[in-house]
Coordinates of C-alpha atoms and ligand atoms in Angstrom, one line a residue:
X101 CA 156.9 55.5 128.5
X102 CA 157.6 52.1 127.6
X103 CA 160.6 51.2 125.8
X104 CA 160.9 49.9 122.2
X105 CA 161.2 46.1 122.2
X106 CA 163.1 44.9 119.0
X107 CA 163.3 41.5 120.5
X108 CA 159.6 40.8 120.3
X109 CA 159.4 41.1 116.5
X110 CA 158.6 37.6 115.3
X111 CA 158.2 35.8 112.0
X112 CA 154.9 33.9 112.2
X113 CA 154.1 31.4 109.4
X114 CA 150.6 31.8 107.6
X115 CA 149.3 28.4 107.3
X116 CA 146.3 29.1 105.1
X117 CA 145.0 26.6 102.3
X118 CA 145.0 29.5 99.8
X119 CA 149.0 29.4 99.9
X120 CA 149.5 25.6 100.4
X121 CA 147.0 24.9 97.5
X122 CA 149.0 27.1 95.2
X123 CA 152.5 25.7 96.5
X124 CA 153.5 28.9 97.8
X125 CA 154.4 29.8 101.6
X126 CA 153.8 33.1 103.4
X127 CA 155.4 34.5 106.7
X128 CA 154.5 37.5 108.4
X129 CA 157.2 39.8 110.1
X130 CA 155.4 41.1 113.0
X131 CA 156.7 44.6 113.5
X132 CA 153.5 45.4 115.3
X133 CA 154.8 43.9 118.4
X134 CA 157.5 46.4 119.1
X135 CA 155.5 49.2 121.0
X136 CA 151.9 49.9 121.3
X137 CA 152.1 53.6 120.1
X138 CA 155.5 53.8 118.2
X139 CA 153.9 51.0 116.1
X140 CA 155.5 48.9 113.4
X141 CA 157.3 50.7 110.6
X142 CA 156.9 54.1 112.0
X143 CA 159.8 53.6 114.5
X144 CA 162.0 52.3 111.7
X145 CA 161.4 55.5 109.5
X146 CA 162.1 57.7 112.8
X147 CA 165.1 56.0 114.0
X148 CA 167.8 58.0 112.2
X149 CA 166.1 61.3 112.5
X150 CA 166.0 60.6 116.2
X151 CA 169.7 59.6 116.2
X152 CA 170.7 62.7 114.6
X153 CA 168.6 64.8 116.9
X154 CA 170.1 63.1 119.8
X155 CA 173.7 63.7 118.4
X156 CA 173.0 67.3 117.6
X157 CA 171.5 68.0 121.2
X158 CA 168.0 69.1 119.5
X159 CA 165.3 70.0 122.0
X160 CA 162.4 69.7 120.0
X161 CA 161.0 67.5 117.3
X162 CA 158.7 69.2 114.7
X163 CA 156.6 67.3 112.0
X164 CA 153.4 67.3 110.4
X165 CA 150.4 65.0 109.5
X166 CA 146.8 64.5 109.4
X167 CA 144.3 64.0 112.2
X168 CA 144.3 60.0 111.8
X169 CA 148.3 60.0 111.4
X170 CA 150.1 57.1 113.0
X171 CA 153.3 59.1 112.3
X172 CA 151.9 61.9 114.6
X173 CA 151.3 59.3 117.2
X174 CA 154.5 57.8 116.9
X175 CA 156.5 61.3 116.9
X176 CA 154.7 62.2 120.1
X177 CA 155.5 59.0 121.9
X178 CA 159.1 59.0 120.6
X179 CA 159.5 62.5 121.9
X180 CA 158.3 61.2 125.3
X181 CA 160.6 58.4 125.0
X182 CA 163.6 60.0 124.3
X183 CA 163.2 63.5 125.9
X184 CA 162.3 65.7 123.3
X185 CA 159.5 68.4 123.2
X186 CA 157.2 67.7 120.1
X187 CA 155.3 70.0 117.8
X188 CA 152.8 68.5 115.3
X189 CA 151.5 70.9 112.7
X190 CA 148.1 69.1 111.8
X191 CA 146.3 69.4 108.4
X192 CA 142.7 71.2 108.8
X193 CA 141.2 73.4 111.2
X194 CA 141.0 72.5 114.9
X195 CA 137.8 70.2 115.1
X196 CA 135.2 70.4 118.0
X197 CA 136.4 67.1 119.1
X198 CA 140.0 65.8 118.6
X199 CA 140.6 62.3 117.0
X200 CA 141.7 59.7 119.3
X201 CA 145.2 59.8 117.7
X202 CA 145.4 63.7 118.4
X203 CA 144.1 63.1 121.9
X204 CA 146.7 60.6 122.7
X205 CA 149.4 62.7 121.1
X206 CA 148.4 65.8 123.2
X207 CA 148.2 63.8 126.3
X208 CA 151.9 62.8 125.7
X209 CA 152.9 66.4 125.6
X210 CA 152.7 67.3 121.8
X211 CA 151.7 70.9 121.0
X212 CA 149.3 70.7 118.1
X213 CA 149.1 73.6 115.7
X214 CA 146.3 73.4 113.3
X215 CA 146.7 74.7 109.7
X216 CA 144.2 75.5 106.9
X217 CA 145.0 73.0 104.1
X218 CA 146.5 75.6 102.1
X219 CA 148.9 76.8 104.8
X220 CA 149.6 73.2 105.7
X221 CA 150.8 72.5 102.2
X222 CA 153.4 75.1 102.2
X223 CA 154.4 74.3 106.0
X224 CA 155.0 70.6 105.0
X225 CA 157.2 71.7 102.3
X226 CA 159.2 74.1 104.7
X227 CA 159.7 71.1 107.0
X228 CA 160.8 69.0 104.3
X229 CA 163.4 71.7 103.4
X230 CA 164.3 72.1 107.1
X231 CA 163.7 75.6 106.5
X232 CA 161.8 76.1 109.8
X233 CA 161.4 79.0 112.0
X234 CA 164.9 80.4 111.9
X235 CA 165.4 81.7 115.5
X236 CA 164.5 78.4 117.1
X237 CA 165.7 76.1 114.4
X238 CA 169.1 75.3 116.1
X239 CA 167.0 73.4 118.8
X240 CA 164.5 71.8 116.3
X241 CA 164.7 68.6 114.5
X242 CA 162.3 68.9 111.5
X243 CA 161.1 65.4 110.4
X244 CA 159.1 65.3 107.1
X245 CA 155.5 64.1 107.2
X246 CA 155.4 60.4 107.4
X247 CA 159.1 60.1 107.8
X248 CA 159.1 60.6 104.2
X249 CA 162.8 61.2 103.3
X250 CA 166.3 59.5 102.6
X251 CA 166.8 59.0 106.4
X252 CA 163.3 57.5 106.7
X253 CA 163.8 55.1 104.0
X254 CA 167.3 54.1 105.3
X255 CA 165.7 53.5 108.6
X256 CA 163.0 51.2 107.0
X257 CA 165.8 49.5 105.3
X258 CA 166.7 48.1 108.5
X259 CA 163.4 46.3 109.1
X260 CA 164.9 43.3 107.0
X261 CA 167.6 42.8 109.7
X262 CA 164.9 41.0 111.8
X263 CA 164.4 38.2 109.4
X264 CA 166.3 35.9 107.1
X265 CA 165.8 38.0 103.9
X266 CA 167.2 35.5 101.7
X267 CA 164.7 33.1 102.5
X268 CA 162.1 35.1 100.4
X269 CA 161.3 35.5 96.7
X270 CA 158.5 38.3 97.6
X271 CA 158.6 41.0 100.2
X272 CA 155.0 42.4 100.5
X273 CA 154.1 45.6 102.1
X274 CA 151.2 48.3 102.3
X275 CA 151.9 51.9 100.9
X276 CA 151.2 55.1 102.2
X277 CA 154.0 57.7 101.4
X278 CA 156.1 54.8 99.8
X279 CA 159.1 55.3 102.4
X280 CA 158.8 51.8 103.7
X281 CA 158.6 50.5 100.2
X282 CA 161.6 52.3 99.1
X283 CA 163.5 51.2 102.3
X284 CA 162.5 47.5 101.7
X285 CA 163.7 47.8 98.1
X286 CA 167.1 49.3 99.5
X287 CA 167.4 46.6 102.1
X288 CA 166.5 43.6 100.2
X289 CA 168.3 41.0 98.3
X290 CA 168.8 41.8 94.6
X291 CA 166.7 38.8 93.4
X292 CA 163.5 39.9 95.6
X293 CA 160.5 41.4 94.2
X294 CA 158.9 44.1 96.3
X295 CA 154.9 43.6 96.1
X296 CA 153.4 47.2 97.3
X297 CA 149.8 47.5 97.8
X298 CA 148.6 51.1 97.9
X299 CA 146.0 52.2 100.3
X300 CA 145.2 55.3 98.6
X301 CA 142.9 55.9 95.7
X302 CA 144.5 58.5 93.7
X303 CA 148.2 58.6 94.4
X304 CA 149.8 59.5 91.0
X305 CA 152.8 61.2 92.7
X306 CA 153.7 57.8 94.5
X307 CA 156.1 56.5 91.8
X308 CA 158.2 59.7 91.8
X309 CA 158.3 59.9 95.6
X310 CA 159.8 56.4 95.5
X311 CA 162.1 57.2 92.9
X312 CA 163.4 60.0 94.8
X313 CA 164.2 57.7 97.9
X314 CA 166.1 55.3 96.0
X315 CA 169.7 55.5 94.8
X316 CA 169.1 53.9 91.4
X317 CA 166.5 52.6 88.7
X318 CA 167.8 48.9 89.3
X319 CA 165.8 49.2 92.7
X320 CA 162.6 50.4 91.2
X321 CA 162.6 47.7 88.6
X322 CA 162.0 45.2 91.5
X323 CA 158.9 46.9 92.7
X324 CA 155.3 46.1 91.6
X325 CA 153.0 48.9 92.9
X326 CA 149.5 47.6 92.9
X327 CA 146.6 50.1 93.0
X328 CA 143.4 47.9 93.1
X329 CA 143.3 47.2 96.7
X330 CA 142.4 50.4 98.3
X331 CA 138.8 49.8 99.2
X332 CA 137.5 53.2 98.5
X333 CA 140.6 55.0 99.5
X334 CA 142.6 55.9 102.6
X335 CA 141.1 54.8 105.7
X336 CA 138.1 53.7 103.8
X337 CA 136.8 50.2 104.4
X338 CA 133.8 48.0 103.2
X339 CA 132.3 45.0 105.1
X340 CA 134.2 42.6 102.8
X341 CA 137.4 44.0 104.1
X342 CA 136.4 43.9 107.8
X343 CA 135.1 40.2 107.2
X344 CA 138.4 39.3 105.7
X345 CA 140.4 40.8 108.8
X346 CA 138.2 38.6 111.2
X347 CA 138.4 35.5 109.1
X348 CA 142.2 36.0 108.8
X349 CA 142.5 36.4 112.6
X350 CA 140.4 33.4 113.2
X351 CA 142.9 31.2 111.1
X352 CA 146.1 32.7 111.7
X353 CA 145.7 34.7 115.1
X354 CA 147.4 37.5 113.4
X355 CA 145.2 41.0 114.0
X356 CA 145.6 43.5 111.3
X357 CA 144.2 47.2 111.0
X358 CA 141.9 48.4 108.5
X359 CA 143.9 51.3 106.9
X360 CA 147.0 49.3 106.0
X361 CA 147.7 45.7 106.9
X362 CA 144.0 44.4 106.5
X363 CA 144.3 45.7 102.9
X364 CA 147.7 44.1 102.4
X365 CA 146.8 40.7 103.6
X366 CA 143.6 40.8 101.7
X367 CA 145.4 41.8 98.4
X368 CA 148.0 39.0 98.8
X369 CA 145.6 36.2 99.5
X370 CA 143.4 37.5 96.6
X371 CA 146.5 37.5 94.3
X372 CA 147.4 33.9 95.6
X373 CA 143.9 32.8 94.5
X374 CA 144.4 34.4 91.1
X375 CA 147.7 32.4 90.7
X376 CA 149.8 35.8 90.6
X377 CA 152.7 34.2 92.2
X378 CA 154.6 31.4 90.7
X379 CA 154.9 28.1 92.2
X380 CA 157.5 27.7 95.1
X381 CA 157.2 31.6 95.9
X382 CA 158.0 32.2 99.4
X383 CA 156.3 35.5 100.5
X384 CA 157.4 37.6 103.4
X385 CA 154.4 40.0 104.4
X386 CA 155.5 43.1 106.4
X387 CA 153.1 43.6 109.5
X388 CA 153.9 47.3 109.7
X389 CA 151.7 48.0 112.9
X390 CA 148.8 50.5 113.0
X391 CA 146.6 48.4 115.1
X392 CA 145.5 51.3 117.6
X393 CA 143.8 52.7 114.4
X394 CA 141.0 50.1 114.7
X395 CA 140.0 52.0 117.8
X396 CA 138.0 54.2 115.5
X397 CA 135.6 51.4 114.2
X398 CA 132.4 50.6 116.2
X399 CA 133.0 48.3 119.1
X400 CA 132.5 44.7 118.2
X401 CA 133.3 45.1 114.5
X402 CA 136.4 43.1 114.9
X403 CA 136.7 40.0 116.8
X404 CA 140.2 41.0 118.3
Ligands
PLP1937 C1 152.2 54.6 107.9 C2 152.1 53.1 107.6 C3 152.2 52.4 106.6 C4 152.8 53.2 105.4 O1 154.3 53.5 105.2 P1 154.7 54.3 104.3 O2 156.2 54.4 104.7 O3 154.2 55.7 104.6 O4 154.4 53.9 102.9 C5 152.1 51.1 106.5 N1 151.5 50.5 107.6 C6 151.1 51.0 108.5 C7 150.6 50.3 109.6 C8 151.6 52.5 108.7 O5 151.1 53.2 110.0

């Protein structure tokens, strides 16, 4: 298993007329480059859980997620990289054919346990509370779904050690569980606004979740949660989004994924066109990875 390469993280300027015409600048922080499977923000959210598991001599990582979860894939790969056995509790009944992500997770040795949605909900809460299987729990490191916990947010805060954060007025990211958003708010300078683009259609809990991951309300005040760029919902897409991703790649050589970063980049260019950002704004867009998810699209859909 390939190691994590933090030294590959780059800050790429995005030279698009839509930004220069509006007197703003944008850079992309390329977390997608650190590892092909433990992609982007997932390693940052896992890192402190893994540190603790190593220190406490745990043998197995237990976590949960859906069949298309980048977190499950990252946990499976991290297990292989750091020498843990892994178990993934997977939401829903076992399908006739595993999703590409589950196939890869299984190939990396992850034990997959499929659960009905109802049982899954209960199990997920157990994992969150670390009340896992009492007999074996001293060997188990339980990581909440999506790395969504304080340790996950603290890990995500260290993303900003890989850029000069004071250079930016706005830090922009995609939102799934909200863990990365909370981490960026913890790690950013006090005057920075966090633009957080939700990729889910109905996500009424998200404010509460982010609140729980932050040490005080002064952090939340700096977050702008945007709910209008989900393109139909989680992992849904439209031709307009895929066309945009191709065009963005043509002009910047930066690839994106259709679940998260494509929607983020679309949102930010759309907001720039609508003059959302004040003149002189300097934006940092977080490329949180996820490119392997594009493999579920028909071949030839994307030009990269
Ligand atoms: C998981 C993921 C996100 C969302 O991160 P959260 O911390 O769950 O909000 C964003 N981008 C990519 C590529 C991801 O895989």
